Amino acid sequence: MRPVRLTLSAFGSYADCTEIDFEAFSDGSLYLIAGNTGAGKTTIFDAVTFALFGSASGSVRDNSRRFRSKYADSSTDTFVELVFENKGQRYRVKRNPEYSRQSKREKRDKLVRVSAGAELCGENGEVIAADSKKTTAAIIEILGVNEKQFRQMVMLAQGEFQKLLIAGSDERMEIFRHLFRTEKYNMIQNRIAEDFGESERERKELKNEVLREIRSAVIPEGCESFGFNENFEVMSAADIESALKTVNSQIDEDRNDNAVLRKEFEEINRKYDSLLEKITESEQLRNNYRILDELEKELVVLSSQAEAAETELESAESNMPEAERLKSEIAVLNAELEDYGRLSVLSDESKTLTGEIEKAEKRIEELKSGNEILKKELETDIKSTDSLNSLEKQLIEINHKCEKLEGKKKEAGEITALIDIFLTNSKKLEEKQNEYVKAYEVYEAAYRSYEEKNRSFLNEQAGILARDALFDGMPCPVCGSAVHPSPAKPGNDAPDEKELTQAKKLSDTAREMAEKLSAEAAVLRGENQSQIERIITRGKELFPDIPLEKLKDAALTETESLEKEYLNLKNDEKRFKKEIVILKKTAAAIPARRDEIMNRDETAEKMSVNLNEFRQKLAVTDSERESLLSRLSCSSEKEANAVISSKEKRIKEIAEKIAAAGNRFKEITDNKRITEGKVQQLKKSIDGKTVDNTDLLYEEQAELRNRRKDIENKLEETGIRISMNTNAAADIEKTGKKLAEIEEEYGWKKSLCETLKGNISGKAKLSLEIYAQMAYFDRILERANSRFEYLTDGQYTMIRNDDEDNLRSKTGLDISVIDHNNGSVRNVRTLSGGESFKASLSLALGLADEVSANSGGIRMDALFVDEGFGSLDEESLQQAIRVLMQLAEGNRQIGIISHVSELREYIDHQILVEKDRLGVSHVLMIK
């Protein structure tokens, strides 16, 4: 990375837009950024680092919110733009911090907040990134280093140049990992560690699994146990073999017990079946005696029931003549059903005609009464419309009055507005006059101070002249006398020319301010005079008898009175408009209402004709219905059907009683015959047999059943144990073989993993990645020592500190120094300030050389050194300059910030930074 051009705008102490063209220096040049302390030298390096990464060059200076220049104009934008080259490609990055500036649009006095932003473009202007985060990420990818590494390799900032020198092994490991791409070694180490971890997890899982399988085996109490520690960490193959042997032994023992129990179980079953047969025969005989007794009792009851059923059947059959008579009556009623249909039609017609008559009478009455109401309403509407013309004339008069009142209100309001403006301007005039008085007092004080300082200054000049130029015999340049009895003497507190100029400037500024305020007050006074004249003129026109001081109160009173009158007229106008609208609607509805009255009269006449026709039809229908009703047995078809249904129901009851009595008699006689048959059959089967005592048989049966249950439980218990132990033995044997295979693989993987991690007992903690980085570090130190030994006249050599005796922490990338004057090895932190600067400079150059030479391709063609030279003596300073010049000849650009004046004698290319009296930094390029 090589800077080409840097532009700063309102950044730090640079108020204006400042451009630094690094291409003005030849390739491989060494240049100096010089100036007084606080002139703004380091701000240039801050700007480079901020443009690339959004922060300053030193951690103690890093506060991007303070980058906005306090000297810049409020409308000036704050930004840094850097054009740089990397690997032959040119890039432009522009970045601004968050800040506030004056608005460039409508409100010039308004401050607007500008958010932080950044943009990175390629050589042809194409946009690579367009916000802060993406721009920083793209810069890191292009340069191959992040902000921290850039500071340690390229930007040796003031107060931080020692950080890379005294960094610990862990910090250097992170730096080298990124610069030399050593993460691949760490990836190998991690991959092997993951593989070992997988084997370790698999080994643990297998041990847990075989332990679960051993525990799943069932060993009865009192039998031989497994006899080993169940902790899987100390479990051995012999333990697993011993457990498998114990399980198989238990399986064999259970199988032998099962064979003996099954023989005993079969013998008990034979005895149990024989006993069960005897119990069944005895219980069956006992049951037959009981059933026979019950059947004989039932046979007596059935005989009695058969006699009662026969009597009931005879009683039911005595109602058969009544059923025949009812059938004849039903036949007569069925013959009359057709006439009931005609009777129903006539009844419906009579009801319909009666309803129509009632409706017609009601409608005629409604039409007549409604027309009376409509006629009265019509008369009322005709009378109310007579006042319409009068209301419209009154409305026109109200509108004219409102227009006149509005004109008067406007005139009174103008007077009030003129008076308010006059009072406001009077207050401004008073304030401006007070400001003028204060400003004039400031001016008088400043002028008096200037006069006093000017007088002291002139007296001081006379004293200096008398002291340095007046000697006895030498003529006075003022009066020409050669005798000087009382020459003026210089004072001790007289001001210098700079103080006098400042006092004169303050006096002139105060005078200008007082004159400005006096002019502004005069303008306001003239405006007020013009305003009061307008108020007097308008007041005489509207209120000729009212004095000026009471004019505003009169105008307000008049306005309030006019407003009340205006509101009353508006309310009348609103009311009249409503009444006119209502009357117009009423007048428009009169013709329709007349038509409605006529239509209702015509409808009533037509309905009267229809009413007479309905009455004639009703009389004919009622006559025919009465004649038909006198010939029928019932009054309606419904009544006739109800009578028929009642008679049919009685016939059905008689038939059902006869059938039920017959069925009852048949059922009882059938049951009696069946029961007699069962009695005969049971007597034949018993044939005088006696019943055995079954209590003894049941006791013997219970004993056999309990013994059989005990054997079944034992068979089930041993069967389950055999099944579980057989499965457990197979699983133990299978898992044990897997575990034996993984144990062998686990051993060599553990050894390899511990070796790569640097965790071997009794050895230094060197991981594979640190081991690889040590080779790079050795080459860096070799390159650094070629300069460090020269800068220290061969006294010191930096070496990598192996520290093999330290077996607890990771080492390998720490630095010590050999002091060749006494042959001792010292910690790098014991170097003095000047020696540390030389070591840091050498190490930074060595690191940059190694990074550029490495196949990773990261190139840093620039080096920035901020101060540190003040700690060097004359000889060391010359040596450091020679080293940097040699380095610059190798096509590398090196910039040095320093206030050490001697450096200007050795370095031709210079960027001079100066501050003006306001504190603003300016740059001068010297080639």
Coordinates of N, CA and C in Angstrom, one line a residue, residues 441-586:
E441 N -20.7 51.8 25.7 CA -19.9 51.7 26.9 C -18.7 50.8 26.7
V442 N -19.0 49.7 26.0 CA -17.9 48.7 25.7 C -16.8 49.4 24.8
Y443 N -17.3 50.2 23.9 CA -16.4 51.0 23.0 C -15.5 51.9 23.8
E444 N -16.2 52.7 24.7 CA -15.4 53.7 25.5 C -14.4 53.0 26.3
A445 N -14.7 51.9 26.9 CA -13.7 51.1 27.7 C -12.6 50.6 26.9
A446 N -12.9 50.1 25.7 CA -11.9 49.5 24.8 C -11.0 50.7 24.3
Y447 N -11.6 51.8 24.0 CA -10.8 53.0 23.5 C -9.9 53.5 24.6
R448 N -10.4 53.6 25.8 CA -9.5 54.1 26.9 C -8.4 53.1 27.1
S449 N -8.6 51.8 27.1 CA -7.6 50.8 27.2 C -6.5 50.9 26.1
Y450 N -7.0 51.1 24.9 CA -6.1 51.3 23.8 C -5.2 52.5 24.0
E451 N -5.8 53.7 24.4 CA -5.1 54.9 24.6 C -4.0 54.7 25.6
E452 N -4.4 54.0 26.7 CA -3.4 53.8 27.8 C -2.2 53.0 27.3
K453 N -2.6 51.9 26.6 CA -1.5 51.0 26.1 C -0.6 51.7 25.0
N454 N -1.3 52.6 24.2 CA -0.5 53.3 23.1 C 0.4 54.3 23.8
R455 N -0.1 54.9 24.9 CA 0.8 55.9 25.6 C 2.0 55.1 26.2
S456 N 1.7 54.0 26.8 CA 2.8 53.2 27.5 C 3.8 52.8 26.4
F457 N 3.2 52.3 25.2 CA 4.1 51.8 24.2 C 5.0 52.9 23.6
L458 N 4.5 54.2 23.4 CA 5.3 55.3 22.9 C 6.4 55.6 23.9
N459 N 5.9 55.7 25.2 CA 6.9 56.0 26.3 C 8.0 54.9 26.3
E460 N 7.6 53.6 26.1 CA 8.6 52.5 26.1 C 9.6 52.7 24.9
Q461 N 9.0 53.1 23.7 CA 9.9 53.3 22.6 C 10.9 54.4 22.8
A462 N 10.5 55.5 23.5 CA 11.4 56.6 23.8 C 12.5 56.1 24.8
G463 N 12.1 55.3 25.8 CA 13.0 54.8 26.7 C 14.1 53.9 26.1
I464 N 13.6 53.1 25.2 CA 14.6 52.2 24.5 C 15.5 53.0 23.6
L465 N 15.0 54.1 22.9 CA 15.8 54.9 22.1 C 16.9 55.6 23.0
A466 N 16.4 56.1 24.2 CA 17.4 56.8 25.1 C 18.4 55.9 25.6
R467 N 18.0 54.6 25.8 CA 19.0 53.7 26.4 C 20.0 53.2 25.4
D468 N 19.5 53.0 24.1 CA 20.4 52.4 23.1 C 21.1 53.4 22.2
A469 N 20.6 54.7 22.1 CA 21.2 55.6 21.1 C 21.7 56.9 21.7
L470 N 21.3 57.3 22.9 CA 21.7 58.6 23.5 C 22.9 58.4 24.4
F471 N 24.1 59.0 24.0 CA 25.3 59.0 24.8 C 25.8 60.5 24.8
D472 N 26.5 60.8 25.9 CA 27.0 62.2 25.9 C 27.9 62.5 24.8
G473 N 27.7 63.6 24.1 CA 28.4 64.0 23.0 C 27.8 63.6 21.7
M474 N 26.8 62.7 21.7 CA 26.1 62.2 20.5 C 24.8 63.0 20.4
P475 N 24.5 63.7 19.3 CA 23.3 64.5 19.2 C 22.0 63.7 19.2
C476 N 21.0 64.2 19.9 CA 19.7 63.6 19.9 C 19.0 63.6 18.6
P477 N 18.4 62.5 18.1 CA 17.8 62.5 16.8 C 16.5 63.3 16.8
V478 N 16.0 63.7 18.0 CA 14.8 64.5 18.0 C 15.1 66.0 18.1
C479 N 15.9 66.4 19.2 CA 16.1 67.8 19.4 C 17.5 68.2 19.0
G480 N 18.5 67.3 18.7 CA 19.8 67.7 18.2 C 20.8 68.0 19.3
S481 N 20.3 68.0 20.6 CA 21.2 68.4 21.7 C 22.2 67.3 21.9
A482 N 23.5 67.6 22.3 CA 24.5 66.6 22.6 C 24.6 66.3 24.0
V483 N 23.8 67.1 24.8 CA 23.8 66.8 26.3 C 22.4 66.3 26.6
H484 N 22.4 65.2 27.5 CA 21.1 64.5 27.8 C 21.0 64.4 29.3
P485 N 20.5 65.4 29.9 CA 20.5 65.4 31.4 C 19.5 64.4 32.0
S486 N 18.4 64.3 31.3 CA 17.3 63.4 31.9 C 16.7 62.5 30.8
P487 N 17.4 61.5 30.3 CA 16.8 60.7 29.2 C 15.7 59.8 29.8
A488 N 14.8 59.4 28.9 CA 13.7 58.5 29.3 C 14.2 57.1 29.5
K489 N 13.5 56.4 30.4 CA 13.9 55.1 30.8 C 12.8 54.1 30.4
P490 N 13.1 52.9 29.9 CA 12.1 51.9 29.5 C 11.3 51.4 30.8
G491 N 10.0 51.2 30.6 CA 9.2 50.7 31.6 C 9.2 49.2 31.7
N492 N 8.6 48.7 32.8 CA 8.6 47.2 33.0 C 7.3 46.5 32.5
D493 N 6.2 47.3 32.4 CA 4.9 46.7 32.1 C 4.3 47.3 30.8
A494 N 5.1 47.9 30.0 CA 4.6 48.5 28.7 C 4.3 47.3 27.7
P495 N 3.2 47.5 26.9 CA 2.8 46.4 26.0 C 3.7 46.3 24.8
D496 N 3.7 45.1 24.2 CA 4.5 45.0 22.9 C 3.6 45.4 21.8
E497 N 4.1 45.4 20.6 CA 3.4 45.8 19.4 C 2.2 44.9 19.1
K498 N 2.3 43.6 19.4 CA 1.2 42.7 19.1 C 0.0 43.0 20.1
E499 N 0.3 43.3 21.3 CA -0.8 43.6 22.3 C -1.5 44.9 21.9
L500 N -0.6 45.9 21.4 CA -1.2 47.2 21.0 C -2.1 47.0 19.8
T501 N -1.7 46.2 18.9 CA -2.5 45.9 17.7 C -3.8 45.2 18.1
Q502 N -3.7 44.3 19.0 CA -4.9 43.6 19.4 C -5.9 44.6 20.1
A503 N -5.3 45.5 21.0 CA -6.2 46.5 21.7 C -6.8 47.4 20.7
K504 N -6.1 47.8 19.6 CA -6.6 48.7 18.6 C -7.8 48.0 17.8
K505 N -7.6 46.7 17.6 CA -8.6 45.9 16.8 C -9.9 45.8 17.7
L506 N -9.7 45.6 19.0 CA -10.9 45.5 19.9 C -11.6 46.8 19.9
S507 N -10.9 47.9 20.0 CA -11.5 49.2 20.0 C -12.3 49.5 18.8
D508 N -11.7 49.2 17.6 CA -12.3 49.5 16.3 C -13.6 48.6 16.2
T509 N -13.4 47.4 16.6 CA -14.6 46.4 16.5 C -15.8 46.9 17.4
A510 N -15.5 47.4 18.6 CA -16.5 47.9 19.5 C -17.1 49.2 18.9
R511 N -16.3 50.0 18.3 CA -16.9 51.3 17.7 C -17.8 50.9 16.5
E512 N -17.4 50.0 15.7 CA -18.2 49.6 14.5 C -19.5 49.0 15.0
M513 N -19.5 48.2 16.1 CA -20.7 47.6 16.6 C -21.7 48.7 17.1
A514 N -21.1 49.7 17.8 CA -21.9 50.8 18.4 C -22.5 51.6 17.2
E515 N -21.7 51.9 16.2 CA -22.3 52.7 15.0 C -23.4 51.9 14.3
K516 N -23.2 50.6 14.2 CA -24.2 49.7 13.5 C -25.5 49.7 14.3
L517 N -25.4 49.6 15.6 CA -26.6 49.6 16.5 C -27.3 51.0 16.4
S518 N -26.5 52.1 16.4 CA -27.1 53.4 16.3 C -27.9 53.6 15.0
A519 N -27.3 53.1 13.9 CA -28.0 53.2 12.6 C -29.3 52.4 12.6
E520 N -29.2 51.2 13.1 CA -30.4 50.3 13.2 C -31.5 51.0 14.0
A521 N -31.1 51.6 15.1 CA -32.1 52.3 16.0 C -32.8 53.5 15.2
A522 N -32.0 54.2 14.4 CA -32.5 55.3 13.6 C -33.5 54.9 12.6
V523 N -33.2 53.7 12.0 CA -34.2 53.2 11.0 C -35.5 52.9 11.7
L524 N -35.5 52.2 12.9 CA -36.7 51.9 13.6 C -37.4 53.1 14.1
R525 N -36.7 54.1 14.5 CA -37.4 55.4 14.9 C -38.1 56.0 13.7
G526 N -37.6 56.0 12.5 CA -38.3 56.5 11.4 C -39.5 55.7 11.0
E527 N -39.4 54.4 11.1 CA -40.5 53.6 10.8 C -41.7 53.8 11.8
N528 N -41.3 54.0 13.1 CA -42.4 54.3 14.1 C -43.1 55.6 13.8
Q529 N -42.3 56.6 13.4 CA -42.9 57.9 13.2 C -43.9 57.9 12.0
S530 N -43.5 57.1 11.0 CA -44.4 56.9 9.8 C -45.7 56.2 10.2
Q531 N -45.5 55.2 11.1 CA -46.7 54.4 11.6 C -47.7 55.2 12.4
I532 N -47.2 56.1 13.3 CA -48.1 56.9 14.1 C -48.9 57.9 13.3
E533 N -48.3 58.4 12.2 CA -49.0 59.3 11.4 C -50.2 58.6 10.7
R534 N -50.0 57.3 10.2 CA -51.0 56.6 9.6 C -52.2 56.3 10.6
I535 N -51.8 56.0 11.8 CA -52.8 55.7 12.9 C -53.7 57.0 13.1
I536 N -53.0 58.2 13.2 CA -53.8 59.4 13.5 C -54.7 59.7 12.3
T537 N -54.3 59.5 11.1 CA -55.1 59.8 9.9 C -56.4 58.9 9.9
R538 N -56.2 57.6 10.1 CA -57.3 56.7 10.0 C -58.2 56.9 11.2
G539 N -57.6 57.3 12.4 CA -58.4 57.5 13.6 C -59.4 58.7 13.4
K540 N -58.9 59.7 12.8 CA -59.8 60.9 12.6 C -60.9 60.6 11.6
E541 N -60.7 59.7 10.6 CA -61.7 59.3 9.7 C -62.8 58.5 10.4
L542 N -62.4 57.6 11.2 CA -63.4 56.7 11.8 C -64.0 57.2 13.2
F543 N -63.1 57.7 14.0 CA -63.5 58.1 15.4 C -63.0 59.6 15.6
P544 N -63.6 60.6 15.0 CA -63.1 62.0 15.0 C -63.1 62.6 16.4
D545 N -63.9 62.1 17.3 CA -64.0 62.7 18.7 C -63.2 62.0 19.7
I546 N -62.4 60.9 19.3 CA -61.7 60.0 20.3 C -60.2 60.4 20.2
P547 N -59.6 60.7 21.4 CA -58.2 61.0 21.4 C -57.3 59.8 21.1
L548 N -56.0 60.0 20.7 CA -55.2 59.0 20.2 C -54.9 57.9 21.3
E549 N -54.8 58.3 22.6 CA -54.5 57.2 23.5 C -55.6 56.3 23.8
K550 N -56.9 56.7 23.5 CA -58.1 55.9 23.7 C -58.6 55.3 22.4
L551 N -57.8 55.4 21.3 CA -58.2 55.0 20.0 C -58.4 53.5 19.9
K552 N -57.4 52.8 20.5 CA -57.4 51.3 20.4 C -58.6 50.7 21.1
D553 N -58.9 51.3 22.4 CA -60.1 50.8 23.1 C -61.4 51.1 22.4
A554 N -61.4 52.3 21.8 CA -62.7 52.6 21.0 C -62.9 51.7 19.8
A555 N -61.7 51.4 19.1 CA -61.8 50.4 18.0 C -62.2 49.0 18.4
L556 N -61.7 48.6 19.6 CA -62.0 47.2 20.1 C -63.5 47.2 20.5
T557 N -64.0 48.3 21.2 CA -65.4 48.3 21.6 C -66.3 48.3 20.4
E558 N -66.0 49.1 19.4 CA -66.8 49.2 18.2 C -66.8 47.9 17.5
T559 N -65.7 47.2 17.4 CA -65.6 45.9 16.7 C -66.5 44.9 17.5
E560 N -66.4 44.9 18.8 CA -67.2 43.9 19.6 C -68.7 44.2 19.4
S561 N -69.1 45.5 19.3 CA -70.6 45.8 19.1 C -71.0 45.4 17.7
L562 N -70.2 45.7 16.7 CA -70.5 45.3 15.4 C -70.6 43.8 15.2
E563 N -69.7 43.1 15.9 CA -69.7 41.6 15.9 C -71.0 41.0 16.4
K564 N -71.5 41.6 17.5 CA -72.8 41.1 18.1 C -73.9 41.3 17.2
E565 N -74.0 42.6 16.6 CA -75.1 42.9 15.7 C -75.0 42.0 14.5
Y566 N -73.8 41.8 14.0 CA -73.6 40.9 12.8 C -74.1 39.5 13.1
L567 N -73.8 39.0 14.3 CA -74.2 37.6 14.6 C -75.7 37.5 14.7
N568 N -76.4 38.5 15.3 CA -77.9 38.5 15.4 C -78.5 38.5 14.0
L569 N -77.9 39.3 13.1 CA -78.5 39.3 11.7 C -78.3 38.0 11.0
K570 N -77.1 37.4 11.3 CA -76.9 36.1 10.6 C -77.8 35.0 11.2
N571 N -78.1 35.1 12.5 CA -79.1 34.1 13.0 C -80.5 34.3 12.4
D572 N -80.9 35.6 12.2 CA -82.2 35.8 11.5 C -82.2 35.3 10.1
E573 N -81.0 35.6 9.4 CA -80.9 35.1 8.0 C -81.1 33.6 8.0
K574 N -80.4 32.9 8.9 CA -80.5 31.4 8.9 C -81.9 30.9 9.2
R575 N -82.6 31.6 10.1 CA -84.0 31.2 10.5 C -84.9 31.5 9.3
F576 N -84.8 32.6 8.6 CA -85.7 32.9 7.5 C -85.5 31.9 6.3
K577 N -84.2 31.6 6.1 CA -83.9 30.6 5.0 C -84.6 29.3 5.3
K578 N -84.6 28.8 6.5 CA -85.2 27.6 6.8 C -86.7 27.7 6.6
E579 N -87.3 28.8 7.0 CA -88.8 28.9 6.9 C -89.2 29.0 5.4
I580 N -88.4 29.7 4.6 CA -88.6 29.8 3.1 C -88.6 28.4 2.5
V581 N -87.6 27.6 2.8 CA -87.4 26.3 2.2 C -88.7 25.4 2.6
I582 N -89.1 25.5 3.8 CA -90.3 24.7 4.3 C -91.5 25.1 3.5
L583 N -91.7 26.5 3.4 CA -92.9 27.0 2.7 C -92.9 26.6 1.2
K584 N -91.7 26.6 0.6 CA -91.7 26.3 -0.8 C -92.0 24.8 -1.1
K585 N -91.5 24.0 -0.1 CA -91.9 22.5 -0.2 C -93.4 22.3 -0.1
T586 N -94.0 23.1 0.9 CA -95.4 23.0 1.1 C -96.2 23.4 -0.1

